[in-house]
mmCIF file of C-alpha atoms and ligand atoms in Angstrom:
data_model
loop_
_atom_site.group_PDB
_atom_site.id
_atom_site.type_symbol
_atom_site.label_atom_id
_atom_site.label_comp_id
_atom_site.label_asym_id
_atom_site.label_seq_id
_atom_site.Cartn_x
_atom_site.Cartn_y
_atom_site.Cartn_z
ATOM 1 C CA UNK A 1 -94.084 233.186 135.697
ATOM 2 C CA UNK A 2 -90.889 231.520 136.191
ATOM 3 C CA UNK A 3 -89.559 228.119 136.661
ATOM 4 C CA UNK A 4 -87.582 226.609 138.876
ATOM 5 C CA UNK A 5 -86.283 223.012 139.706
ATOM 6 C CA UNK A 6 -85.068 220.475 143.182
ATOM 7 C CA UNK A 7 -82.010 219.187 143.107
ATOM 8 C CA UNK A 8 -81.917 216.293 145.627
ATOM 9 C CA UNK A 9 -78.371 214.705 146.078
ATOM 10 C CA UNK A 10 -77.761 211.142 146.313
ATOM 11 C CA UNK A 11 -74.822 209.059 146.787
ATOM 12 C CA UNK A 12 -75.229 205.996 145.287
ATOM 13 C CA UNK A 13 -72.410 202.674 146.568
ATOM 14 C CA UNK A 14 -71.725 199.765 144.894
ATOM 15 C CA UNK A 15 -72.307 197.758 147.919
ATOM 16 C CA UNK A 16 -72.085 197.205 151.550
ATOM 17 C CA UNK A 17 -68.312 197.394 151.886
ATOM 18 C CA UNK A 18 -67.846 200.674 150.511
ATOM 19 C CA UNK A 19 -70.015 202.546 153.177
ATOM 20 C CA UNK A 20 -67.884 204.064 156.128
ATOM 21 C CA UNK A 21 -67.881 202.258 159.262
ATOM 22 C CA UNK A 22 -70.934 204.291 161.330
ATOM 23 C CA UNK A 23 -73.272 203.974 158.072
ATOM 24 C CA UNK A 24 -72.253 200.467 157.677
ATOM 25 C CA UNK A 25 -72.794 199.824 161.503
ATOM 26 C CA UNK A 26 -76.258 201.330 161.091
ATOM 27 C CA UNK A 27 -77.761 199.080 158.328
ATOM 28 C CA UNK A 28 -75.995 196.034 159.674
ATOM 29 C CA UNK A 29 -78.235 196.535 163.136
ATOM 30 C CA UNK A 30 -81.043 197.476 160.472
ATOM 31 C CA UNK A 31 -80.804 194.236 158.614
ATOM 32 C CA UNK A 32 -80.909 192.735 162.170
ATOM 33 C CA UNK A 33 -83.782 194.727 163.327
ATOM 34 C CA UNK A 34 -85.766 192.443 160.097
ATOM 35 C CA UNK A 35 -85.668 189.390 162.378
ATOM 36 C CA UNK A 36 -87.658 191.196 164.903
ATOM 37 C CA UNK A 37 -90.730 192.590 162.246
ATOM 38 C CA UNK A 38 -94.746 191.170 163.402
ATOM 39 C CA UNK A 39 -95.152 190.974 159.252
ATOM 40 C CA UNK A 40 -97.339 188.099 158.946
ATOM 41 C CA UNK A 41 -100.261 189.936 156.877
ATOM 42 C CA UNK A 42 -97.970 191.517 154.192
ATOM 43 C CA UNK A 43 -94.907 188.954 154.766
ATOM 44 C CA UNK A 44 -92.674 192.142 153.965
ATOM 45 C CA UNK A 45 -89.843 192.599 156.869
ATOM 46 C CA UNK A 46 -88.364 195.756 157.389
ATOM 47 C CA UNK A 47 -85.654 196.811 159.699
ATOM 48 C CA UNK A 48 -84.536 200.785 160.765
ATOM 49 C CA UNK A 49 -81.827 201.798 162.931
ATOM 50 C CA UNK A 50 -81.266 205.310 164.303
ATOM 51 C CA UNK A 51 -77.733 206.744 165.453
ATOM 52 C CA UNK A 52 -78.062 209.541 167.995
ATOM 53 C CA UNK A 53 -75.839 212.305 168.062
ATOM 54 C CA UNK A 54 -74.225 210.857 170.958
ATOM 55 C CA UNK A 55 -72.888 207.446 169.321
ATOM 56 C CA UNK A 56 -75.938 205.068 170.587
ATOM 57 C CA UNK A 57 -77.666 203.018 168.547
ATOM 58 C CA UNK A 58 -81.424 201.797 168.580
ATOM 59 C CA UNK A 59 -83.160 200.080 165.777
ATOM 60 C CA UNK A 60 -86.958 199.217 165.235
ATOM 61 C CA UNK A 61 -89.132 196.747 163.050
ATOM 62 C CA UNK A 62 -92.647 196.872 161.562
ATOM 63 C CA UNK A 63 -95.738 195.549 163.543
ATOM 64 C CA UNK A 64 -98.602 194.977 162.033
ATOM 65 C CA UNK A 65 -102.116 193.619 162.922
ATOM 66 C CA UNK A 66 -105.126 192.167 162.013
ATOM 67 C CA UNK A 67 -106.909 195.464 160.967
ATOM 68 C CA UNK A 68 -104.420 196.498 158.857
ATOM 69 C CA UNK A 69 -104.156 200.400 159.481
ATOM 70 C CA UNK A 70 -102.966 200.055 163.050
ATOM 71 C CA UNK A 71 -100.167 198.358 162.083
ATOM 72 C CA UNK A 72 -96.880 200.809 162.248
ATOM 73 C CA UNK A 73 -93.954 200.839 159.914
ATOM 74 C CA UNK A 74 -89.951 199.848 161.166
ATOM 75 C CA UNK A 75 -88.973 204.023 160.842
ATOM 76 C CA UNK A 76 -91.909 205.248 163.564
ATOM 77 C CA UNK A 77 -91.355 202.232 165.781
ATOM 78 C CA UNK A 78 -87.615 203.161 166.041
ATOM 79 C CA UNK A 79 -88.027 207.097 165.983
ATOM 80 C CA UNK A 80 -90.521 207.107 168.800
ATOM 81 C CA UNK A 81 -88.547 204.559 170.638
ATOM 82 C CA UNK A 82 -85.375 206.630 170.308
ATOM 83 C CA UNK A 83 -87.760 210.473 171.088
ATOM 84 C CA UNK A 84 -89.155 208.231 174.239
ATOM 85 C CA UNK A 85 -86.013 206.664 175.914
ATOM 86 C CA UNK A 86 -83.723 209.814 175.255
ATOM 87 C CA UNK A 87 -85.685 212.531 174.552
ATOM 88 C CA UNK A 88 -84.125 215.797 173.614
ATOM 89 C CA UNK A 89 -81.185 213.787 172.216
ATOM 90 C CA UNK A 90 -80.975 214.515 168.332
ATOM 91 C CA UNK A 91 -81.208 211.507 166.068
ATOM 92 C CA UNK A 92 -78.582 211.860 163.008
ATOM 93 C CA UNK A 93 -79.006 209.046 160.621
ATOM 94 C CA UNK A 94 -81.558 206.409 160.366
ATOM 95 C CA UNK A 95 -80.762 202.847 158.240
ATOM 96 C CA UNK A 96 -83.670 201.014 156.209
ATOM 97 C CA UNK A 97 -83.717 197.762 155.338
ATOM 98 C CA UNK A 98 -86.270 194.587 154.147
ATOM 99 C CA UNK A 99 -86.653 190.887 153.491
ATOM 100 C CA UNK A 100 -89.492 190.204 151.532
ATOM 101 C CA UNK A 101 -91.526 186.865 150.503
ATOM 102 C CA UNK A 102 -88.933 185.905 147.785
ATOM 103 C CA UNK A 103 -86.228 186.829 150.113
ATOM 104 C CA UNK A 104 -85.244 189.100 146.880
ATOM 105 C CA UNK A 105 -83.656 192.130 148.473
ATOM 106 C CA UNK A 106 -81.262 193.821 146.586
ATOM 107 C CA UNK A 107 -82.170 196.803 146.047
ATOM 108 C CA UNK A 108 -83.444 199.896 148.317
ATOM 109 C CA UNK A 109 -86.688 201.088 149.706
ATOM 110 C CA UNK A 110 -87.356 204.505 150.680
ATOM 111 C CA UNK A 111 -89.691 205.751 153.438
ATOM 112 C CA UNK A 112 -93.396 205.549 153.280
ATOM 113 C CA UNK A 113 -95.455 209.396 152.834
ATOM 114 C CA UNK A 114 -96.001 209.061 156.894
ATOM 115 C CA UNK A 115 -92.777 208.212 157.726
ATOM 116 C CA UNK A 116 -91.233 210.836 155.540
ATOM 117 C CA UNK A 117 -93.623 213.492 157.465
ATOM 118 C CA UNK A 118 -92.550 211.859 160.546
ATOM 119 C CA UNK A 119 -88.954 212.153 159.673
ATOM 120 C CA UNK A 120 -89.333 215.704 158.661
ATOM 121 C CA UNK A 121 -90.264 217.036 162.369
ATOM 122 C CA UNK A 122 -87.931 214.960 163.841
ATOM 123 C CA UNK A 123 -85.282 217.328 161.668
ATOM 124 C CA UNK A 124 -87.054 220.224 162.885
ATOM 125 C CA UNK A 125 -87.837 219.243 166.074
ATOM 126 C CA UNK A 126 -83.584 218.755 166.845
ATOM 127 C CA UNK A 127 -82.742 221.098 164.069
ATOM 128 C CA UNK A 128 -80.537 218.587 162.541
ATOM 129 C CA UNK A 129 -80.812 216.415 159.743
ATOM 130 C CA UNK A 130 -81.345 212.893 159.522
ATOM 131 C CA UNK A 131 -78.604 210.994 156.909
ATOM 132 C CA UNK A 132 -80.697 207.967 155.309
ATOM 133 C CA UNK A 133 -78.920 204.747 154.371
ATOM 134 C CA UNK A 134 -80.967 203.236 152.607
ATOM 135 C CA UNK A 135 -80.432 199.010 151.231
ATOM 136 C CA UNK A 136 -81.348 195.787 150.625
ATOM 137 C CA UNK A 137 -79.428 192.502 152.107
ATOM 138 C CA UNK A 138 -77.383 193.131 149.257
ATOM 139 C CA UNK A 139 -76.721 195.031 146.452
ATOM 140 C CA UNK A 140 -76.569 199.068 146.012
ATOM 141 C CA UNK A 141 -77.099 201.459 148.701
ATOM 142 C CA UNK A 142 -78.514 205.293 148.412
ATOM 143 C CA UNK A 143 -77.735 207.908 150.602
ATOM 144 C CA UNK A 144 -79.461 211.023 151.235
ATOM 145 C CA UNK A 145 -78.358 213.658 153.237
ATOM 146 C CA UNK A 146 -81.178 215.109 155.082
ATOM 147 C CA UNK A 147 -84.875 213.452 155.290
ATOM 148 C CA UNK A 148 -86.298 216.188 154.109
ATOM 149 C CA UNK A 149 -84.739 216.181 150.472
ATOM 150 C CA UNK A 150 -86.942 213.066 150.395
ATOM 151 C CA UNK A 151 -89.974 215.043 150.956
ATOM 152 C CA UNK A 152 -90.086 218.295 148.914
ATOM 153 C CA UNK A 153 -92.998 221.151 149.568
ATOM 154 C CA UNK A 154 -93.571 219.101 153.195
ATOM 155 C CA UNK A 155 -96.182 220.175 155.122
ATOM 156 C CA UNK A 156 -94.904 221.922 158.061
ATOM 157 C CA UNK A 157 -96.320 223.073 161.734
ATOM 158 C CA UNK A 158 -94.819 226.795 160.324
ATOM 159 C CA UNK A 159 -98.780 228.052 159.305
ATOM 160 C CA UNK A 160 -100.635 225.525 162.447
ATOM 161 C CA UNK A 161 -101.933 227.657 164.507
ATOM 162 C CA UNK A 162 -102.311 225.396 167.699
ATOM 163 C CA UNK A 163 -103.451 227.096 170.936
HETATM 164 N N1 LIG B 201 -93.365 199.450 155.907
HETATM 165 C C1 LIG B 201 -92.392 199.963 156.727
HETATM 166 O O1 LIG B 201 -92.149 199.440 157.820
HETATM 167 N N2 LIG B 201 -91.718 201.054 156.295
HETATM 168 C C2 LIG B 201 -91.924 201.678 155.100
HETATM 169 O O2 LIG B 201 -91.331 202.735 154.842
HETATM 170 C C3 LIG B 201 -92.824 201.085 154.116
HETATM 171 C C4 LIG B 201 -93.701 200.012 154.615
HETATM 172 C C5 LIG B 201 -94.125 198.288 156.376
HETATM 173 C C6 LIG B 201 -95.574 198.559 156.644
HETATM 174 C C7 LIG B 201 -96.175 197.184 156.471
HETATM 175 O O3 LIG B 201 -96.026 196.475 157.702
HETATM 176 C C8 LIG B 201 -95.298 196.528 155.437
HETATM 177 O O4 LIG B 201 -94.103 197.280 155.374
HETATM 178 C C9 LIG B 201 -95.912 196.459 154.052
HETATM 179 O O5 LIG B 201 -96.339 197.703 153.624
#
């Protein structure tokens, strides 16, 4: 037996001025993107933007609905939106955001288990991994490098045998 251990980095900023310009760029569409969320059974906004390796920008918003599982979180809105319009073009960093009830949002949230799986294939899929900027309105902001290090041991289409 032996024993190992993960080491996931994370940068951790003070605030929204001390990001570089792109990763700033990115959460400011995010924090946008919240104005466009269909939240009205949890009340809980949240806004993603994507980069593409080619400079553009799209961003996304969570829609819910009246029976609750079909609703689809802001991260799978704006991945499949960005996979659909310009497929084949590798997304490189993806901004999350919220606005809750309170309208307390100062701190970050991190990606839902089916998002993070969704993420994950997206890396594989363009072989290149996603940067995550992830804030509130305000205060600190983490940043991961890849997806992935958000989702250790991930299941993976490696053993799927699919015919
Ligand atoms: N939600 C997201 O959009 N992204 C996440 O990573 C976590 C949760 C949405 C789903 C639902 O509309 C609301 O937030 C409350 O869970």
């Amino acid at each position: 037996m032996k024993h190992t251990s993960l080491h996931i980095p994370v940068q951790i900023f003070q605030d929204f001025t001390e990001l570089n310009p792109s990763d700033a760029l990115l959460l400011e569409a995010a924090r946008k993107a919240t104005g466009h969320a269909y939240a009205p059974y949890s009340n809980f906004r949240v806004g993603a933007a994507v980069m593409l390796i080619d400079g553009q920008t799209l961003s996304g918003s969570n829609q819910e609905n009246a029976s609750f599982p079909a609703g689809i979180c802001a991260e799978r809105v704006v991945l499949s939106a960005a996979s659909a319009t310009f497929p084949g073009t590798a997304i490189i960093s993806l901004a999350l955001t919220y606005v809750n009830k309170s309208s307390t949002s100062n701190r970050p949230i991190s990606p839902c288990g089916i998002c993070r799986q969704t993420l994950a294939e997206y890396e594989q899929r363009f072989n290149h991994p996603i940067r995550m900027i992830l804030g509130g309105i305000s205060g600190e902001i983490f940043i991961v490098n890849r997806a992935t290090d958000l989702l250790p041991f991930a299941f993976s289409n490696q053993e799927l045998n699919t015919y």
